[in-house]
Coordinates of C-alpha atoms in Angstrom, one line a residue:
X1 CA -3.7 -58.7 -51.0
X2 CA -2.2 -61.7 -53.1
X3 CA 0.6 -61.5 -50.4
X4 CA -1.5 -62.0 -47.6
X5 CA -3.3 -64.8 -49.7
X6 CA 0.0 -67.1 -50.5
X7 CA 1.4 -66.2 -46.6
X8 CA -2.2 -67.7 -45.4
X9 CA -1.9 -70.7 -48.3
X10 CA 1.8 -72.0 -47.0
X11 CA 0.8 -71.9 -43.5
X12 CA -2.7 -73.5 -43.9
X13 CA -0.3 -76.2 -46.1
X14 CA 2.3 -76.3 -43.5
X15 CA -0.7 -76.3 -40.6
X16 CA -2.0 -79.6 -42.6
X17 CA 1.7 -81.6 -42.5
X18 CA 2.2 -80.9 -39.2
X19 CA -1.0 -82.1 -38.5
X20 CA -0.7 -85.6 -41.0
X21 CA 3.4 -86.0 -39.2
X22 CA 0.9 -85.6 -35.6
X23 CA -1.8 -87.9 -36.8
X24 CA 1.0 -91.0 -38.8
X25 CA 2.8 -90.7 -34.5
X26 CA -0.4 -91.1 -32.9
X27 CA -1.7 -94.1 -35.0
X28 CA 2.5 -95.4 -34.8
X29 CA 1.8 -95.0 -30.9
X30 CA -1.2 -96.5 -30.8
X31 CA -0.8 -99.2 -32.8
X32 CA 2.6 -100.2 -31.1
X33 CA 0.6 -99.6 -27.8
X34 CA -2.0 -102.3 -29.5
X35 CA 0.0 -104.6 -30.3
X36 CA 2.1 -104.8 -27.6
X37 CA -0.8 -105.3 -25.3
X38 CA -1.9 -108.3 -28.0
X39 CA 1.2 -109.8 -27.7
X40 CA 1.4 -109.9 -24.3
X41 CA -1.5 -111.6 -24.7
X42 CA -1.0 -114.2 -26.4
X43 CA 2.3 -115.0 -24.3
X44 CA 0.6 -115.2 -21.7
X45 CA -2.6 -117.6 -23.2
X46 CA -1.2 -118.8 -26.6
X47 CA -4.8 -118.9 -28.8
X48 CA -4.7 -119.7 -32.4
X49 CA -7.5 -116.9 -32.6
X50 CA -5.4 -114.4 -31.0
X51 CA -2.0 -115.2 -33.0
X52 CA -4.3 -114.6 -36.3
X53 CA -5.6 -111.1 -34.7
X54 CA -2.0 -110.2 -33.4
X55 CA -0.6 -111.1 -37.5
X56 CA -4.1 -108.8 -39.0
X57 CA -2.7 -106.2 -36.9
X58 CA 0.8 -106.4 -37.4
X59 CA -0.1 -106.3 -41.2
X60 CA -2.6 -103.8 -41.1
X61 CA 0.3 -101.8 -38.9
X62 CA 2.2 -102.2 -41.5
X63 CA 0.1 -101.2 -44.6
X64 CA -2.1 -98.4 -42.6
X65 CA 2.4 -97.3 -42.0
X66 CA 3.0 -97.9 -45.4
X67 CA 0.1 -95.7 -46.5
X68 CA 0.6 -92.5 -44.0
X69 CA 4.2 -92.9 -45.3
X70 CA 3.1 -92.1 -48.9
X71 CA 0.5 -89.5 -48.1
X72 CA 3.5 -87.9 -45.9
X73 CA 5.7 -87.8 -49.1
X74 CA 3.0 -86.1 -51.0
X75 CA 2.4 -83.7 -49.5
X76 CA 5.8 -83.1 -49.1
X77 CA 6.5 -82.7 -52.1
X78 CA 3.2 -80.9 -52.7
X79 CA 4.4 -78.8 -50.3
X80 CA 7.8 -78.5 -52.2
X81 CA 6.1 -77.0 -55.4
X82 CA 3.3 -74.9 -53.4
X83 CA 6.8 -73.3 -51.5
X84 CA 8.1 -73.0 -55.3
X85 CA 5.1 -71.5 -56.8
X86 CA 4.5 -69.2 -53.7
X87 CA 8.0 -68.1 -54.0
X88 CA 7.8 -67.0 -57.6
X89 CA 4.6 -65.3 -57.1
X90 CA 6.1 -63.5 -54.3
X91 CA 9.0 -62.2 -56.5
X92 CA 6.6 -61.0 -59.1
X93 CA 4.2 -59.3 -56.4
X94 CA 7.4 -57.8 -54.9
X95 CA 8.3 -56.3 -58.2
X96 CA 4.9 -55.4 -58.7
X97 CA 4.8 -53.9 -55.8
X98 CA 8.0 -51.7 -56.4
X99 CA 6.9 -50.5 -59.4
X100 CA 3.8 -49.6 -57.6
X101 CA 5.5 -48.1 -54.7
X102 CA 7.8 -46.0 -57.3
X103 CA 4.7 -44.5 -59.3
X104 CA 3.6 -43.7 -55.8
X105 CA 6.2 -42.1 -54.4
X106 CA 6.8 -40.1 -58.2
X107 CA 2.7 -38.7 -57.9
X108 CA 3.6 -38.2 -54.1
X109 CA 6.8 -35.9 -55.4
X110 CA 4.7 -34.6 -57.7
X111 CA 2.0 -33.4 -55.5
X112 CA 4.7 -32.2 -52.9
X113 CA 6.4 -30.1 -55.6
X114 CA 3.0 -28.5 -56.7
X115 CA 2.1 -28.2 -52.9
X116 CA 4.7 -26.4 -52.0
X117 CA 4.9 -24.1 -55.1
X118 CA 0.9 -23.3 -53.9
X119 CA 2.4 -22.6 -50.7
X120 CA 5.3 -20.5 -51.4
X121 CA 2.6 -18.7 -53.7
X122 CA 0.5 -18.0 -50.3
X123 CA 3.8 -17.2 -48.1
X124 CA 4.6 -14.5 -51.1
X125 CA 1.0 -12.9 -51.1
X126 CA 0.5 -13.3 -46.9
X127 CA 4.1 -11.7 -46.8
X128 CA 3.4 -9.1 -49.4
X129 CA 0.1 -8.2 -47.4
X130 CA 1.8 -8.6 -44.0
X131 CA 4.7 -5.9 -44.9
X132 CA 1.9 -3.8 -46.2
X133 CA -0.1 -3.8 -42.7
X134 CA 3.1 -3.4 -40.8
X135 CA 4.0 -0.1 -43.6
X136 CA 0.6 1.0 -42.2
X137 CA 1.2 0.6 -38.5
X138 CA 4.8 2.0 -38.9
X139 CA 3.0 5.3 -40.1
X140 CA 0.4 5.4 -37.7
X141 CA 3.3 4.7 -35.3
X142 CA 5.3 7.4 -36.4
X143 CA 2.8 10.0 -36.7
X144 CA 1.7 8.8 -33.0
X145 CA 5.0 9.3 -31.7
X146 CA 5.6 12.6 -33.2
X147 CA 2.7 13.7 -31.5
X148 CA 3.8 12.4 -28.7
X149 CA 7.0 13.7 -28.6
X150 CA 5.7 16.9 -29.7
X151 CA 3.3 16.8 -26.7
X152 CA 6.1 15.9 -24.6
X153 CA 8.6 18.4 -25.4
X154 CA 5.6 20.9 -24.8
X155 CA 5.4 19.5 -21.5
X156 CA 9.2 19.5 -20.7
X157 CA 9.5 23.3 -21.6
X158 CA 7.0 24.0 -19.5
X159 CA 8.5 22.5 -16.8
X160 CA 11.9 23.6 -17.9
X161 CA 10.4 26.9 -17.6
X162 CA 8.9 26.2 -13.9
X163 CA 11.7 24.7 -12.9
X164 CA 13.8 27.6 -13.7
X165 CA 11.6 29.6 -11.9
X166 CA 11.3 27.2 -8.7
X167 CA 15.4 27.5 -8.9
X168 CA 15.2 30.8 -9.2
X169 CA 13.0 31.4 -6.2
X170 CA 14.9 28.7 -4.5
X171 CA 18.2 30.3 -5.4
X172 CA 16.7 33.5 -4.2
X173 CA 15.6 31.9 -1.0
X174 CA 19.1 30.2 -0.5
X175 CA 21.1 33.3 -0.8
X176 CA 18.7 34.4 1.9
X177 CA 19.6 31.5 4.0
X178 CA 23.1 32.0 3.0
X179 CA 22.9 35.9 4.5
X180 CA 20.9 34.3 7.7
X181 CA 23.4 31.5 8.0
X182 CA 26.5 34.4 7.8
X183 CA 24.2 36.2 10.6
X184 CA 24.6 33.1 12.6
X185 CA 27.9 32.4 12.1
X186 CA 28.8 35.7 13.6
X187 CA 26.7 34.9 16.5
X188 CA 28.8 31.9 16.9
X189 CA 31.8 33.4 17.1
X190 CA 30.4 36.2 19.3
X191 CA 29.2 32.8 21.5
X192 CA 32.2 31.0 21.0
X193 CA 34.3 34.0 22.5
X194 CA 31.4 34.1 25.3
X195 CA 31.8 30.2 25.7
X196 CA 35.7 31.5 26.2
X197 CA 35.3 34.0 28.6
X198 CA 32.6 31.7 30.6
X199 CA 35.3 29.4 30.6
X200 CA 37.6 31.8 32.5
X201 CA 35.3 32.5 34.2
X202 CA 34.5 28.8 35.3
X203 CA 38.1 28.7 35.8
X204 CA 38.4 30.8 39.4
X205 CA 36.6 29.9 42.3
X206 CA 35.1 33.2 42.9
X207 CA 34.0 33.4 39.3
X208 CA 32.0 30.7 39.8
X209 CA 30.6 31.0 42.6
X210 CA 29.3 34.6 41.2
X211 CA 28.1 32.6 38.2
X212 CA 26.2 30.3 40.1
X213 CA 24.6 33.1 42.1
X214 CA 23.4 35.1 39.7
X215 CA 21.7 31.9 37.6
X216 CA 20.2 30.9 41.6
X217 CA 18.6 35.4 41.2
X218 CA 17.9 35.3 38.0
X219 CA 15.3 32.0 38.8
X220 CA 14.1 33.5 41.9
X221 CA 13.1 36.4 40.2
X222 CA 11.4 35.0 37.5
X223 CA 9.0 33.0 39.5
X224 CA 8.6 34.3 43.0
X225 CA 6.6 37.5 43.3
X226 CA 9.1 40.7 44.7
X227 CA 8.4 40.9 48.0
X228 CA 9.0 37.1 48.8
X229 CA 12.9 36.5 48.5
X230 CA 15.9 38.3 49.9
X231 CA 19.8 38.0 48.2
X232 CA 22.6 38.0 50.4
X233 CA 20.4 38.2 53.4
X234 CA 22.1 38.3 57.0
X235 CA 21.0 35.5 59.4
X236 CA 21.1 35.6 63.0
X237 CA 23.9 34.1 62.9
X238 CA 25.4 36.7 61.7
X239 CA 26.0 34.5 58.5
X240 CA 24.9 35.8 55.1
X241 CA 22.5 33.2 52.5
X242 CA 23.0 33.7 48.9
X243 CA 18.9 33.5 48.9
X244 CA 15.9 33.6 51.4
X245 CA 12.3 32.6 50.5
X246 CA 10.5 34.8 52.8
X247 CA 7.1 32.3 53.1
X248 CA 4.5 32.2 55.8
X249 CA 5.3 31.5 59.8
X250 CA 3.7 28.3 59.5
X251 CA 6.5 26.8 57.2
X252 CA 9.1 29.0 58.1
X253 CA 12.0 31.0 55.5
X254 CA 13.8 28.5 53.2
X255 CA 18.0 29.3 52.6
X256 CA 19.2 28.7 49.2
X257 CA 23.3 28.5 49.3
X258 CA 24.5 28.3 45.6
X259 CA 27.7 25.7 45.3
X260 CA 29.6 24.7 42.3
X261 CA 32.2 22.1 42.8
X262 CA 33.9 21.9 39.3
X263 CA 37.4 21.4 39.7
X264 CA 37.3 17.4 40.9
X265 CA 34.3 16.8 38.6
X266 CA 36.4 18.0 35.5
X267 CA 39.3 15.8 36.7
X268 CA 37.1 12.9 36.9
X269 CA 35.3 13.2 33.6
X270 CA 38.9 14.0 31.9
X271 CA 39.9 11.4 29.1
X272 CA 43.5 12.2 29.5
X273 CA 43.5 11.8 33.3
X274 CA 44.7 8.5 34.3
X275 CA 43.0 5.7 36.5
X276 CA 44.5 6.9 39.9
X277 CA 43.9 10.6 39.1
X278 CA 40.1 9.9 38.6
X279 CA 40.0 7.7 41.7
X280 CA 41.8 11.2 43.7
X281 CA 39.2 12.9 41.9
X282 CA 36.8 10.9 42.9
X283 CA 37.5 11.2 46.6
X284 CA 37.9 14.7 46.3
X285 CA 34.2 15.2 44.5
X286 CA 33.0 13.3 47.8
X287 CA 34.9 15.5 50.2
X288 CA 33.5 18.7 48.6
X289 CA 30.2 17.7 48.3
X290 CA 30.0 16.7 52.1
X291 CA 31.5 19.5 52.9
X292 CA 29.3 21.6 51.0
X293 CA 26.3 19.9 52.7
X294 CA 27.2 20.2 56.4
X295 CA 28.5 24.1 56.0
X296 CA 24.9 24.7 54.8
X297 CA 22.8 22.0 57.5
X298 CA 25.3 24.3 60.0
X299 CA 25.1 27.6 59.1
X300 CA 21.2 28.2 57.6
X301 CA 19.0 26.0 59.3
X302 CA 18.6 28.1 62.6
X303 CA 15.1 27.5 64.7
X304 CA 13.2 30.2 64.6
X305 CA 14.5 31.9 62.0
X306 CA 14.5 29.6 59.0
X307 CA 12.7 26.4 58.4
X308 CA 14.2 23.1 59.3
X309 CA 15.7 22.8 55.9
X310 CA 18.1 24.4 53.9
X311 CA 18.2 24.2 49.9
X312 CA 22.2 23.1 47.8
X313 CA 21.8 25.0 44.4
X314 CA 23.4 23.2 42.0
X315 CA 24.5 25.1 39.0
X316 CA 25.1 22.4 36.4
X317 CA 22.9 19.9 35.8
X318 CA 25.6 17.4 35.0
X319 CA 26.8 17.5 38.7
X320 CA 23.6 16.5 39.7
X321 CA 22.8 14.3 37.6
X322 CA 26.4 12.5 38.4
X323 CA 25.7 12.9 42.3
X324 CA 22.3 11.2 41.9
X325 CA 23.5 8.5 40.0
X326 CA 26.9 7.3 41.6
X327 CA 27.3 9.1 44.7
X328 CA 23.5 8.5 46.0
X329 CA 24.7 7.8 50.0
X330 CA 25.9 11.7 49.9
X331 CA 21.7 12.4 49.0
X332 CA 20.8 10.2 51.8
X333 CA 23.3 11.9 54.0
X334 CA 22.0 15.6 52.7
X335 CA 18.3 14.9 53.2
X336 CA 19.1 13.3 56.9
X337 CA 20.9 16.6 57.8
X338 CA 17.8 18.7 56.0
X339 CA 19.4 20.1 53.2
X340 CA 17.9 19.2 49.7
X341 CA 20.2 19.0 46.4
X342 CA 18.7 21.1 43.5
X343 CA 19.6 21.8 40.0
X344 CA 18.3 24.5 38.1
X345 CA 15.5 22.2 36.7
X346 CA 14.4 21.1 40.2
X347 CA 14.6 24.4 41.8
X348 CA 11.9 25.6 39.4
X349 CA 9.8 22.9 41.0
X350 CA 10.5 23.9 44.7
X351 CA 9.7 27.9 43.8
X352 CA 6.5 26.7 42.3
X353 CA 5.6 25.0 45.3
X354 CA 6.9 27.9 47.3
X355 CA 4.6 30.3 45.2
X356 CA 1.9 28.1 45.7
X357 CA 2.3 28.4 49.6
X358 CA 2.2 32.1 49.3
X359 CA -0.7 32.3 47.2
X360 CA -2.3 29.9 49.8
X361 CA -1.8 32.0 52.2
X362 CA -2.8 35.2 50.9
X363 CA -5.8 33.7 50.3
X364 CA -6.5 32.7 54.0
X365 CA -5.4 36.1 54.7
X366 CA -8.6 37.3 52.9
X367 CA -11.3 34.9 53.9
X368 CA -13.1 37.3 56.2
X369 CA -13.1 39.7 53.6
X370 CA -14.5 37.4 51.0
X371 CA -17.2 36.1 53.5
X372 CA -18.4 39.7 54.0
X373 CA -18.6 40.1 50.2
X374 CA -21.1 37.2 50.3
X375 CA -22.8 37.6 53.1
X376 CA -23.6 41.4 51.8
X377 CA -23.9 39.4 48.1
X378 CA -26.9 37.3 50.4
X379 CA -28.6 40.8 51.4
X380 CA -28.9 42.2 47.6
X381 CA -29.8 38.6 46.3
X382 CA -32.9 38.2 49.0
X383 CA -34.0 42.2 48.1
X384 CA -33.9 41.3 44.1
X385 CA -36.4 38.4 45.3
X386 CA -38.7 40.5 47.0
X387 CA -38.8 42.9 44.1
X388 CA -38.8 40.3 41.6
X389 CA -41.9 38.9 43.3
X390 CA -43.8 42.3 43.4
X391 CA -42.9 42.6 39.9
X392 CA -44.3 39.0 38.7
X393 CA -47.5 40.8 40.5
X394 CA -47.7 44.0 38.9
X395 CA -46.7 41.4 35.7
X396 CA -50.1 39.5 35.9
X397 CA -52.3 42.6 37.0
X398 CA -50.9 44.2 33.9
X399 CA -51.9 41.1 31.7
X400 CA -54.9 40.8 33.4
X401 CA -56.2 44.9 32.3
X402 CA -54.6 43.9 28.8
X403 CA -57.1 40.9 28.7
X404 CA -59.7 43.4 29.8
X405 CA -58.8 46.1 27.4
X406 CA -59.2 43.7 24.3
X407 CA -62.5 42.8 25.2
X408 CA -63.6 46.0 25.9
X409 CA -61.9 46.9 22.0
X410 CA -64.0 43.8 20.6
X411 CA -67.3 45.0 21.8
X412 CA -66.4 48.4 20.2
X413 CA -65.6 47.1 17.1
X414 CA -68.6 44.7 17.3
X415 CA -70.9 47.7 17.7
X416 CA -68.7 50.2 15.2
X417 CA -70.0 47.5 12.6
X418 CA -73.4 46.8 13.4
X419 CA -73.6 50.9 12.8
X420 CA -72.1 50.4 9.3
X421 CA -74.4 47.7 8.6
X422 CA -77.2 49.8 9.5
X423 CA -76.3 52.7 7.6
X424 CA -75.9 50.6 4.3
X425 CA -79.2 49.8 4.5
X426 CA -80.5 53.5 5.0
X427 CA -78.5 54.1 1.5
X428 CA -80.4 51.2 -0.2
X429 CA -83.7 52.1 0.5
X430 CA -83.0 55.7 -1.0
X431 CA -81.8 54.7 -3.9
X432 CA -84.8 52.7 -4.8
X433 CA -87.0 55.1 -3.8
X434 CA -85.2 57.5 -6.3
X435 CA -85.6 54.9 -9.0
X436 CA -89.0 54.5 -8.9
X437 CA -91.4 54.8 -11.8
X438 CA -93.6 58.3 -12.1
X439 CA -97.6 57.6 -12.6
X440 CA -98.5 60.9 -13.1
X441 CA -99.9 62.2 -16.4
X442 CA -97.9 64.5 -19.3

C-alpha cells in the first residue's frame, strides 16, 4: 500500500513539472508571439504610447521568464528530494516487504509440512481400509470361483461322460459304416470288373449292337403293355426290325432299329488323338450317322405295313447329346427322311405317347359297351324314382296315422285321468263319513 502511495506521489510530482515546463513554453510562445505583433507595430506607426507598451511587455516578458524560471528550479529540485525520499522509502518497504514475504513463505512451509503429514495420515488409514475391502473381495472371489470351478468341473464330467458315450455310439456306428463301406467296396470291384467286361464288350461291333438291343427290350418292356411290341420282327421286306410297336391302323406300326456308332466318337473325344485324327473322326461320325439314318428311312418305313416313320435308338446319351449340339444338319436330314433320333431318355417319352395311343384306343373300342351300361344305368335310375316317389307316399300316410294315433292316445289319457280324479274323491267322502262323531247315548 505505501508503494502504491510514493509510485502515485512521483508521478502526480512529475505530472505537475511537465505541466509548469508546458505552461513557462506557452506563456514563452505567447509572449514572443505578443511582442512580435507589438513591434511590428510600432515599425510600422512609431507611437510613443506603443514603444512604452512594447518596453512594459518586453519587461514583464522578462520578469513573468524570470519568475517561471525559478518556480521551474524548485520544483526541480523539490522533485530531486521527493525522488530521494521516495527512493529510501522504497528500499525500506522492499525490505519490509521481504521480511514479510519470508515469514510468509516459512507459515506457508509450515502449513504445507503439517498438510501433508494430515494427508499422508489419511492416505495410511484410506490405504489400510482399502487393502481391507479388497482382503474381503479377494475371499468372496475365491470362495465364488471355487464354486464355480466346482460347478464347472461337475459340468465337464458330465459331459466327459456323454461324450464318451456319444463316441462310443459314434465309434459303434462308424465301424458299422466301416463294415457297409467294405460291402461297397466289394461291389466296386465286382462293378469295376463289370465296367471291364462292358468295356470288351463295347469294344466289338456285334457286342454292341447286342448291348444296345437289349437296353432298346428292356425299355419296351417296361412300359408298353405285352401284346403291343414285337423284337426282331420280320417286315415285308423280308428285313428284320430290332423292335415293332404294334399301335392302332390309324397311326400305323412304329420300327425301332437300335445303332451305336462308338468307334469315331471315341476317336474324336480322345485327348491323345491329334488335330487331324479328330477332324478324320469327325468325318467318319458324319458318314456313320447318315448312313445309319438312310439304311433305316430304307428298310422300315414300308406303306402299309409301318407308319411313315421309323425310330434311331441311340444307346448313349452322350452321342445324342453331341449329334444335337454340333452335328444338328444330320437331325434336319433324319426328320426329312422320317426317322426320329432317340436316346434312352427320349424314347421313354415316345412309348408313353405310344401307350397313351393304345389306351386311347381301347377305350373307343369300348364305347358301345359303356353306352349300354348307361343307358341300362338310365332304366334302374328312372324305376328307383318311381319307387322312391311311392315311398315319400306311403312316408306321409304313415306320419299322417302317427298324427292320428297320438291324438287318439291324448284323449285316452285325458279320460284315464278324469277316472282317477273321480275315484279320489269317492275315497274322501268315506273317510269322513268314518270319522264322524257318534250321538248316541252310553
Amino acid at each position: 500500500m505505501d508503494n502504491s502511495l510514493i509510485i502515485l506521489s512521483v508521478v502526480i510530482v512529475s505530472v505537475s513539472i511537465l505541466a509548469g515546463a508546458l505552461m513557462i513554453w506557452r506563456l514563452s510562445v505567447g509572449l514572443n508571439s505578443l511582442n512580435a505583433s507589438v513591434q511590428q507595430a510600432v515599425l510600422d506607426k512609431p507611437d510613443p504610447a506603443q514603444q512604452l507598451q512594447l518596453k512594459q511587455i518586453s519587461e514583464m516578458q522578462h520578469t513573468v521568464l524570470a519568475r517561471l524560471y525559478e518556480q521551474q528550479s524548485y520544483q526541480e529540485k523539490r522533485m530531486g528530494e521527493l525522488s530521494s525520499h521516495l527512493s529510501d522509502k522504497l528500499s525500506k518497504n522492499r525490505e519490509t516487504f521481504d521480511a514479510r514475504q519470508l515469514e510468509s513463505l516459512k507459515a506457508q512451509q509450515e502449513n504445507l509440512t503439517q498438510g501433508m503429514g494430515e494427508v499422508r495420515k489419511q492416505l495410511s488409514e484410506a490405504l489400510q481400509q482399502n487393502a481391507r475391502q479388497l482382503g474381503e473381495k479377494v475371499d468372496a472371489l475365491t470362495r465364488s470361483t471355487d464354486e464355480r470351478l466346482k460347478e464347472i468341473s461337475t459340468q465337464v464330467d458330465k459331459r466327459l461322460n456323454e461324450g464318451f458315450e456319444k463316441t462310443t455310439a459314434t465309434f459303434a456306428d462308424v465301424v458299422k459304416r466301416l463294415a457297409l463301406i467294405d460291402e461297397a467296396q466289394k461291389k466296386i470291384t465286382a462293378l469295376s470288373a463289370n465296367v471291364v467286361s462292358l468295356q470288351e464288350v463295347l469294344a466289338d461291333k456285334r457286342s454292341r449292337g447286342a448291348f444296345g438291343e437289349v437296353q432298346l427290350e428292356a425299355l419296351v418292356r417296361n412300359m408298353m403293355p405285352e401284346n403291343s411290341f414285337s423284337f426282331q420282327h420280320v417286315l415285308s421286306n423280308n428285313t428284320r426290325v430290332d423292335c415293332l410297336l404294334l399301335l392302332p391302323e390309324a397311326g400305323g406300326n412304329i420300327a425301332i432299329d437300335s445303332k451305336f456308332p462308338l468307334e469315331s466318337y471315341r476317336k474324336m473325344t480322345d485327348i491323345e488323338c491329334c488335330e487331324s485324327q479328330k477332324r478324320q473322326a469327325e468325318k467318319q461320325f458324319k458318314i456313320d450317322i447318315k448312313k445309319h439314318i438312310y439304311d433305316i428311312a430304307n428298310k422300315y418305313i414300308i406303306p402299309g405295313t409301318t407308319s411313315e416313320g421309323a425310330v434311331m435308338f441311340i444307346p448313349a446319351e452322350a452321342i445324342f447329346a453331341e449329334i444335337h449340339a454340333h452335328y444338328y444338319d444330320l437331325v434336319e436330314e433324319a426328320q426329312r427322311v422320317r426317322v426320329w433320333l432317340v436316346s434312352p431318355t427320349t424314347l421313354m417319352a415316345v412309348l408313353t405317347t405310344a401307350r397313351s395311343v393304345l389306351k386311347d384306343s381301347a377305350t373307343r373300342k369300348q364305347v358301345h359297351l359303356i353306352q349300354e351300361h348307361l343307358l341300362a344305368l338310365s332304366r334302374d335310375f328312372t324305376r328307383f324314382q318311381a319307387r322312391m316317389d311311392n315311398l315319400s307316399k306311403h312316408i306321409d300316410q304313415a306320419s299322417k296315422d302317427v298324427s292320428e294315433v297320438n291324438i287318439s292316445a291324448r284323449k285316452i289319457s285325458s279320460r284315464f285321468e278324469k277316472i282317477e280324479k273321480v275315484e279320489l274323491s269317492n275315497a274322501q267322502q268315506e273317510a269322513m263319513i268314518s270319522h264322524a262323531p257318534n250321538d248316541s247315548p252310553e
